[in-house]
Amino acid sequence: MKNIFRIAASLVFAATSVTASAQTIKPDSTLKYATLDTTRYDSLMIRLANGDKTGKWPVKKAPYPKAGAILPFYRVVAYYGNMYSKNMGVLGEYEPALMRSKLMAEVKNWEAADPATPVKPALHYICVTAQADAGRNGLHSLRMPFSQIDKVIEMAKPINALVFLDIQVGHSNVETELPLLEKYLKMPNVHFGIDPEFSMKEGSVPGKRIGTFDAKDINYVSNYLSSLCKKYNLPPKIFVVHRFTKRMVTNYQDIKLNSNVQFVMDMDGWGPPELKKGTYKYYAAGEPVQFTGFKLFYKNDVKNAPKRMLTPKEVLSLKPAPIYIQYQ
């Protein structure tokens, strides 16, 4: 199948300092979360399967999450981007108040399309961006200053939005980048994402070809997030992995699930509706892990005929129905 999806996101080339100090974050070790309603959880997972006849959904033998889990009790609708670039997504395209109003309008659209599932808004921030230039460290990636992450967390507060920190590692790796974000991931409302497209394990320049992560990389992240949940008495973290080709995630069947992490395979490709649905079928629904997500592009999805985005109702008709929705 020919892939007309994006080969590279717009890259951020602004020179920024990574030495800015973050606000001190003190996790509350006394937090208590309600007992998980397993009967309702099972019912909602069957509902998400949406009449799937393949036998793959709901995923068998997946562990119950710890109490306080967001999925599948809520759908997450996120705005994606970077504060230094209007081209990387809607999050950085508009000033904060306007961006929040647009996001909340989308939240209402999804609640109207599926009144049975409440929606949590989210800001999905790319805090490590892949770079065409090797940079001083030779890693073809740029870490955003903590002051920018602080700003996104503040931007989320007026609408009580979740925050996702997303990394494009370039020639770096998750083992190096993830621990640097621990001060933020201690927060109960901060979650995590990785983009295999810009993990250049073979050494090529980001944007020249599509990168890859293996199940081993994904399991490292899951184990790390799980350890934070245990250490700081946190509810489960949502962990999003973007995907629109087979090679982007290798050995998916070896991905390990645990009760502290809710795994989302997010269909990240752009194009006309039928092509997007086909990619979702093969690389999200066809290789099941736990939950699925779906990305919608305000600009790229309308470039080619029929020049329209999929509607919430159309996305919800997929099998399984995505529980995480992202707009770029």
Tab-separated table of C-alpha atoms in Angstrom:
chain	number	residue	atom	x	y	z
A	1	MET	CA	0.000	0.000	0.000
A	2	LYS	CA	1.460	3.348	-0.986
A	3	ASN	CA	1.946	5.600	1.976
A	4	ILE	CA	1.023	9.238	1.402
A	5	PHE	CA	1.382	9.977	5.093
A	6	ARG	CA	3.847	12.466	6.439
A	7	ILE	CA	7.489	11.453	6.224
A	8	ALA	CA	8.550	14.138	8.701
A	9	ALA	CA	6.948	16.709	10.925
A	10	SER	CA	8.171	20.265	10.701
A	11	LEU	CA	11.341	20.466	12.780
A	12	VAL	CA	12.126	23.089	15.373
A	13	PHE	CA	15.491	24.779	14.889
A	14	ALA	CA	15.276	27.465	17.570
A	15	ALA	CA	18.313	27.464	19.819
A	16	THR	CA	17.055	27.016	23.370
A	17	SER	CA	18.619	26.449	26.725
A	18	VAL	CA	17.950	23.269	28.659
A	19	THR	CA	19.245	24.715	31.911
A	20	ALA	CA	16.116	26.531	33.014
A	21	SER	CA	14.988	25.221	36.365
A	22	ALA	CA	11.535	23.745	36.826
A	23	GLN	CA	9.279	24.528	39.690
A	24	THR	CA	9.730	22.248	42.666
A	25	ILE	CA	7.205	19.444	42.514
A	26	LYS	CA	6.290	17.564	45.653
A	27	PRO	CA	4.161	14.490	44.998
A	28	ASP	CA	1.524	13.804	47.599
A	29	SER	CA	2.207	10.388	49.068
A	30	THR	CA	-1.112	10.499	50.913
A	31	LEU	CA	-3.286	10.477	47.777
A	32	LYS	CA	-5.961	7.788	47.756
A	33	TYR	CA	-7.855	6.560	44.728
A	34	ALA	CA	-11.204	4.791	44.618
A	35	THR	CA	-11.374	1.054	44.126
A	36	LEU	CA	-11.526	0.031	40.475
A	37	ASP	CA	-14.994	-1.046	39.332
A	38	THR	CA	-13.939	-4.153	37.403
A	39	THR	CA	-17.454	-4.971	36.245
A	40	ARG	CA	-17.849	-1.554	34.658
A	41	TYR	CA	-14.324	-1.734	33.275
A	42	ASP	CA	-15.090	-5.033	31.519
A	43	SER	CA	-18.334	-3.642	30.173
A	44	LEU	CA	-16.624	-0.561	28.765
A	45	MET	CA	-13.854	-2.617	27.158
A	46	ILE	CA	-16.466	-4.734	25.374
A	47	ARG	CA	-18.199	-1.548	24.264
A	48	LEU	CA	-14.910	-0.186	22.892
A	49	ALA	CA	-14.435	-3.377	20.863
A	50	ASN	CA	-17.439	-2.110	18.934
A	51	GLY	CA	-18.632	-5.493	17.733
A	52	ASP	CA	-15.188	-6.599	16.537
A	53	LYS	CA	-15.402	-10.103	15.037
A	54	THR	CA	-11.673	-10.874	14.777
A	55	GLY	CA	-11.401	-12.038	18.374
A	56	LYS	CA	-8.549	-9.561	18.983
A	57	TRP	CA	-10.630	-7.010	20.917
A	58	PRO	CA	-10.917	-6.629	23.836
A	59	VAL	CA	-7.300	-7.753	24.293
A	60	LYS	CA	-7.182	-11.000	26.205
A	61	LYS	CA	-5.201	-11.390	29.416
A	62	ALA	CA	-4.622	-7.657	29.799
A	63	PRO	CA	-4.274	-6.770	33.489
A	64	TYR	CA	-6.790	-4.600	35.266
A	65	PRO	CA	-5.404	-1.113	35.919
A	66	LYS	CA	-4.886	0.202	39.394
A	67	ALA	CA	-7.573	2.449	40.855
A	68	GLY	CA	-7.653	5.957	39.435
A	69	ALA	CA	-7.244	4.794	35.813
A	70	ILE	CA	-8.527	7.192	33.174
A	71	LEU	CA	-9.160	4.670	30.384
A	72	PRO	CA	-11.730	3.454	29.348
A	73	PHE	CA	-13.849	5.494	31.748
A	74	TYR	CA	-13.018	8.673	29.826
A	75	ARG	CA	-12.011	9.470	26.263
A	76	VAL	CA	-9.001	11.761	25.957
A	77	VAL	CA	-9.062	14.502	23.298
A	78	ALA	CA	-5.694	16.213	22.916
A	79	TYR	CA	-4.151	19.158	21.107
A	80	TYR	CA	-0.612	18.389	19.921
A	81	GLY	CA	2.328	20.660	19.170
A	82	ASN	CA	5.350	22.650	20.311
A	83	MET	CA	5.479	26.186	21.676
A	84	TYR	CA	8.304	27.271	19.344
A	85	SER	CA	6.619	26.271	16.079
A	86	LYS	CA	3.219	27.014	14.579
A	87	ASN	CA	3.858	24.279	12.009
A	88	MET	CA	4.156	21.363	14.427
A	89	GLY	CA	0.577	21.416	15.613
A	90	VAL	CA	-2.382	23.348	16.883
A	91	LEU	CA	-1.034	23.526	20.449
A	92	GLY	CA	1.625	26.022	19.369
A	93	GLU	CA	-0.371	27.711	16.611
A	94	TYR	CA	-2.703	29.858	18.720
A	95	GLU	CA	-2.340	31.946	21.830
A	96	PRO	CA	-3.356	29.955	24.944
A	97	ALA	CA	-6.886	31.234	25.540
A	98	LEU	CA	-7.923	30.731	21.911
A	99	MET	CA	-6.258	27.334	21.782
A	100	ARG	CA	-8.134	26.226	24.889
A	101	SER	CA	-11.466	27.424	23.499
A	102	LYS	CA	-10.886	25.485	20.283
A	103	LEU	CA	-9.931	22.376	22.221
A	104	MET	CA	-13.017	22.578	24.413
A	105	ALA	CA	-15.185	22.933	21.302
A	106	GLU	CA	-13.725	19.630	20.081
A	107	VAL	CA	-14.357	18.075	23.478
A	108	LYS	CA	-18.033	18.980	23.111
A	109	ASN	CA	-18.090	17.478	19.611
A	110	TRP	CA	-16.821	14.154	20.934
A	111	GLU	CA	-19.189	14.161	23.877
A	112	ALA	CA	-22.048	14.783	21.463
A	113	ALA	CA	-20.891	11.906	19.225
A	114	ASP	CA	-20.622	9.535	22.197
A	115	PRO	CA	-22.668	10.848	25.142
A	116	ALA	CA	-21.950	7.710	27.167
A	117	THR	CA	-18.227	8.500	27.405
A	118	PRO	CA	-17.095	11.665	29.188
A	119	VAL	CA	-14.078	13.432	27.683
A	120	LYS	CA	-10.917	14.733	29.303
A	121	PRO	CA	-9.085	17.478	27.388
A	122	ALA	CA	-5.303	17.189	27.080
A	123	LEU	CA	-2.285	19.160	25.876
A	124	HIS	CA	0.203	16.863	24.123
A	125	TYR	CA	3.521	18.715	24.092
A	126	ILE	CA	6.592	17.680	22.096
A	127	CYS	CA	9.297	18.370	24.664
A	128	VAL	CA	12.155	16.744	22.713
A	129	THR	CA	12.141	17.544	19.003
A	130	ALA	CA	14.040	15.770	16.234
A	131	GLN	CA	16.446	17.965	14.287
A	132	ALA	CA	17.953	17.801	10.804
A	133	ASP	CA	21.087	19.386	12.262
A	134	ALA	CA	23.195	17.191	14.540
A	135	GLY	CA	23.644	19.991	17.053
A	136	ARG	CA	26.348	20.321	19.680
A	137	ASN	CA	25.710	16.891	21.130
A	138	GLY	CA	25.478	15.188	17.730
A	139	LEU	CA	22.149	13.614	18.653
A	140	HIS	CA	19.870	15.321	16.088
A	141	SER	CA	17.454	16.234	18.857
A	142	LEU	CA	16.681	19.313	20.943
A	143	ARG	CA	15.362	19.297	24.501
A	144	MET	CA	12.923	22.042	25.309
A	145	PRO	CA	13.767	24.190	28.338
A	146	PHE	CA	11.915	23.313	31.510
A	147	SER	CA	10.405	26.799	31.472
A	148	GLN	CA	8.433	25.787	28.374
A	149	ILE	CA	7.156	22.598	30.014
A	150	ASP	CA	6.158	24.670	33.029
A	151	LYS	CA	4.245	26.968	30.687
A	152	VAL	CA	2.308	24.084	29.141
A	153	ILE	CA	1.391	22.744	32.572
A	154	GLU	CA	0.101	26.201	33.526
A	155	MET	CA	-1.800	26.432	30.226
A	156	ALA	CA	-3.615	23.197	31.076
A	157	LYS	CA	-4.929	24.362	34.449
A	158	PRO	CA	-7.874	26.594	33.386
A	159	ILE	CA	-9.564	23.641	31.670
A	160	ASN	CA	-8.231	20.957	34.024
A	161	ALA	CA	-6.484	19.287	31.078
A	162	LEU	CA	-4.114	16.363	31.181
A	163	VAL	CA	-0.580	16.998	29.929
A	164	PHE	CA	1.383	14.588	27.752
A	165	LEU	CA	5.136	14.981	27.296
A	166	ASP	CA	6.246	13.519	23.968
A	167	ILE	CA	9.782	12.810	22.788
A	168	GLN	CA	11.384	12.538	19.350
A	169	VAL	CA	14.770	11.060	20.256
A	170	GLY	CA	16.671	11.410	16.957
A	171	HIS	CA	20.016	9.689	17.643
A	172	SER	CA	19.384	9.610	21.396
A	173	ASN	CA	17.279	6.933	23.119
A	174	VAL	CA	14.482	6.548	25.655
A	175	GLU	CA	16.892	5.424	28.377
A	176	THR	CA	18.610	8.817	28.171
A	177	GLU	CA	15.615	11.094	27.645
A	178	LEU	CA	12.895	9.698	29.901
A	179	PRO	CA	14.641	10.066	33.299
A	180	LEU	CA	15.251	13.761	32.582
A	181	LEU	CA	11.475	14.282	32.760
A	182	GLU	CA	10.860	12.533	36.076
A	183	LYS	CA	10.186	15.785	37.943
A	184	TYR	CA	7.145	16.267	35.703
A	185	LEU	CA	6.040	12.668	35.472
A	186	LYS	CA	5.713	12.676	39.268
A	187	MET	CA	2.594	14.756	38.709
A	188	PRO	CA	-0.638	12.725	38.626
A	189	ASN	CA	-1.933	14.625	35.571
A	190	VAL	CA	1.229	14.288	33.430
A	191	HIS	CA	1.490	11.385	30.985
A	192	PHE	CA	3.945	10.336	28.279
A	193	GLY	CA	4.383	9.627	24.578
A	194	ILE	CA	7.106	8.517	22.167
A	195	ASP	CA	7.348	8.904	18.396
A	196	PRO	CA	9.118	6.043	16.589
A	197	GLU	CA	9.134	8.077	13.366
A	198	PHE	CA	12.072	10.070	14.710
A	199	SER	CA	14.020	7.310	16.469
A	200	MET	CA	16.870	6.905	13.988
A	201	LYS	CA	18.511	3.699	15.190
A	202	GLU	CA	20.307	3.161	11.872
A	203	GLY	CA	21.931	6.592	12.085
A	204	SER	CA	20.122	8.479	9.324
A	205	VAL	CA	19.037	12.120	9.577
A	206	PRO	CA	15.518	12.589	11.010
A	207	GLY	CA	13.053	13.277	8.226
A	208	LYS	CA	15.029	11.358	5.596
A	209	ARG	CA	13.371	8.082	6.473
A	210	ILE	CA	10.926	6.736	9.038
A	211	GLY	CA	12.445	5.576	12.323
A	212	THR	CA	11.610	2.722	14.644
A	213	PHE	CA	11.200	1.548	18.229
A	214	ASP	CA	11.206	-2.061	19.349
A	215	ALA	CA	9.141	-3.712	22.063
A	216	LYS	CA	12.275	-3.532	24.248
A	217	ASP	CA	12.222	0.273	24.087
A	218	ILE	CA	8.513	0.359	24.834
A	219	ASN	CA	8.884	-2.051	27.748
A	220	TYR	CA	11.636	0.108	29.205
A	221	VAL	CA	9.300	3.095	29.192
A	222	SER	CA	6.412	1.105	30.683
A	223	ASN	CA	8.604	-0.252	33.471
A	224	TYR	CA	9.969	3.208	34.225
A	225	LEU	CA	6.509	4.772	34.364
A	226	SER	CA	5.273	1.915	36.517
A	227	SER	CA	8.131	2.422	38.950
A	228	LEU	CA	7.180	6.099	39.279
A	229	CYS	CA	3.576	5.163	40.026
A	230	LYS	CA	4.726	2.851	42.799
A	231	LYS	CA	7.287	5.290	44.208
A	232	TYR	CA	4.980	8.300	44.307
A	233	ASN	CA	1.621	6.573	44.830
A	234	LEU	CA	0.281	7.743	41.462
A	235	PRO	CA	-2.725	6.548	39.461
A	236	PRO	CA	-1.884	4.754	36.200
A	237	LYS	CA	0.008	6.660	33.531
A	238	ILE	CA	-1.217	6.765	29.932
A	239	PHE	CA	1.587	5.885	27.518
A	240	VAL	CA	1.045	6.820	23.854
A	241	VAL	CA	3.095	5.378	20.985
A	242	HIS	CA	2.582	6.923	17.535
A	243	ARG	CA	2.465	4.631	14.520
A	244	PHE	CA	1.564	4.618	10.815
A	245	THR	CA	3.844	1.894	9.346
A	246	LYS	CA	4.680	-1.651	10.350
A	247	ARG	CA	8.384	-0.978	10.879
A	248	MET	CA	7.747	1.880	13.295
A	249	VAL	CA	6.985	-0.675	16.035
A	250	THR	CA	8.785	-4.017	15.850
A	251	ASN	CA	7.898	-7.147	17.855
A	252	TYR	CA	4.639	-5.623	19.084
A	253	GLN	CA	3.611	-9.029	20.443
A	254	ASP	CA	6.426	-8.745	23.011
A	255	ILE	CA	5.085	-5.525	24.530
A	256	LYS	CA	4.382	-6.188	28.201
A	257	LEU	CA	1.378	-4.684	29.947
A	258	ASN	CA	1.148	-3.801	33.607
A	259	SER	CA	-1.479	-2.383	35.945
A	260	ASN	CA	0.267	0.984	36.365
A	261	VAL	CA	0.430	1.895	32.668
A	262	GLN	CA	-2.364	2.241	30.096
A	263	PHE	CA	-0.879	1.666	26.651
A	264	VAL	CA	-2.272	3.463	23.578
A	265	MET	CA	-1.192	2.698	20.001
A	266	ASP	CA	-2.015	5.932	18.219
A	267	MET	CA	-2.659	5.843	14.453
A	268	ASP	CA	-0.562	8.837	13.455
A	269	GLY	CA	-0.824	8.992	9.653
A	270	TRP	CA	-2.416	11.674	7.546
A	271	GLY	CA	-4.346	11.378	4.311
A	272	PRO	CA	-7.868	10.902	2.945
A	273	PRO	CA	-10.426	9.073	5.092
A	274	GLU	CA	-10.206	5.631	3.484
A	275	LEU	CA	-6.417	5.539	3.653
A	276	LYS	CA	-6.439	6.568	7.295
A	277	LYS	CA	-8.990	3.873	8.102
A	278	GLY	CA	-6.880	1.285	6.298
A	279	THR	CA	-3.763	2.239	8.213
A	280	TYR	CA	-5.686	2.053	11.469
A	281	LYS	CA	-6.977	-1.396	10.547
A	282	TYR	CA	-3.509	-2.815	9.869
A	283	TYR	CA	-1.281	-1.103	12.426
A	284	ALA	CA	-3.533	-0.338	15.399
A	285	ALA	CA	-6.469	-2.745	15.262
A	286	GLY	CA	-4.563	-5.514	13.482
A	287	GLU	CA	-1.671	-5.637	15.946
A	288	PRO	CA	-3.471	-5.240	19.281
A	289	VAL	CA	-1.738	-4.213	22.470
A	290	GLN	CA	-4.289	-2.588	24.810
A	291	PHE	CA	-5.999	0.657	23.695
A	292	THR	CA	-6.020	2.553	20.407
A	293	GLY	CA	-5.783	6.190	19.434
A	294	PHE	CA	-6.452	8.161	16.258
A	295	LYS	CA	-4.834	11.362	15.035
A	296	LEU	CA	-6.630	14.017	13.007
A	297	PHE	CA	-4.770	16.699	11.037
A	298	TYR	CA	-6.526	20.020	10.510
A	299	LYS	CA	-4.370	20.799	7.473
A	300	ASN	CA	-2.826	17.626	6.076
A	301	ASP	CA	-5.974	15.501	6.115
A	302	VAL	CA	-7.682	17.903	3.711
A	303	LYS	CA	-4.841	18.222	1.177
A	304	ASN	CA	-6.144	15.500	-1.146
A	305	ALA	CA	-9.608	14.473	-2.351
A	306	PRO	CA	-12.165	14.310	-0.860
A	307	LYS	CA	-10.494	17.136	1.099
A	308	ARG	CA	-12.179	16.512	4.428
A	309	MET	CA	-11.395	15.171	7.861
A	310	LEU	CA	-13.099	12.164	9.335
A	311	THR	CA	-15.936	13.101	11.683
A	312	PRO	CA	-16.091	11.914	15.294
A	313	LYS	CA	-18.956	9.566	14.359
A	314	GLU	CA	-16.858	8.020	11.582
A	315	VAL	CA	-13.870	7.539	13.866
A	316	LEU	CA	-16.088	5.991	16.524
A	317	SER	CA	-17.381	3.467	13.993
A	318	LEU	CA	-13.922	1.873	13.791
A	319	LYS	CA	-13.333	-1.516	15.402
A	320	PRO	CA	-12.155	-1.041	18.089
A	321	ALA	CA	-13.272	2.507	18.781
A	322	PRO	CA	-10.289	4.751	19.635
A	323	ILE	CA	-10.237	6.015	23.207
A	324	TYR	CA	-7.503	8.610	22.622
A	325	ILE	CA	-7.969	11.328	19.988
A	326	GLN	CA	-5.255	13.745	18.962
A	327	TYR	CA	-5.464	16.868	16.797
A	328	GLN	CA	-2.467	18.396	15.031
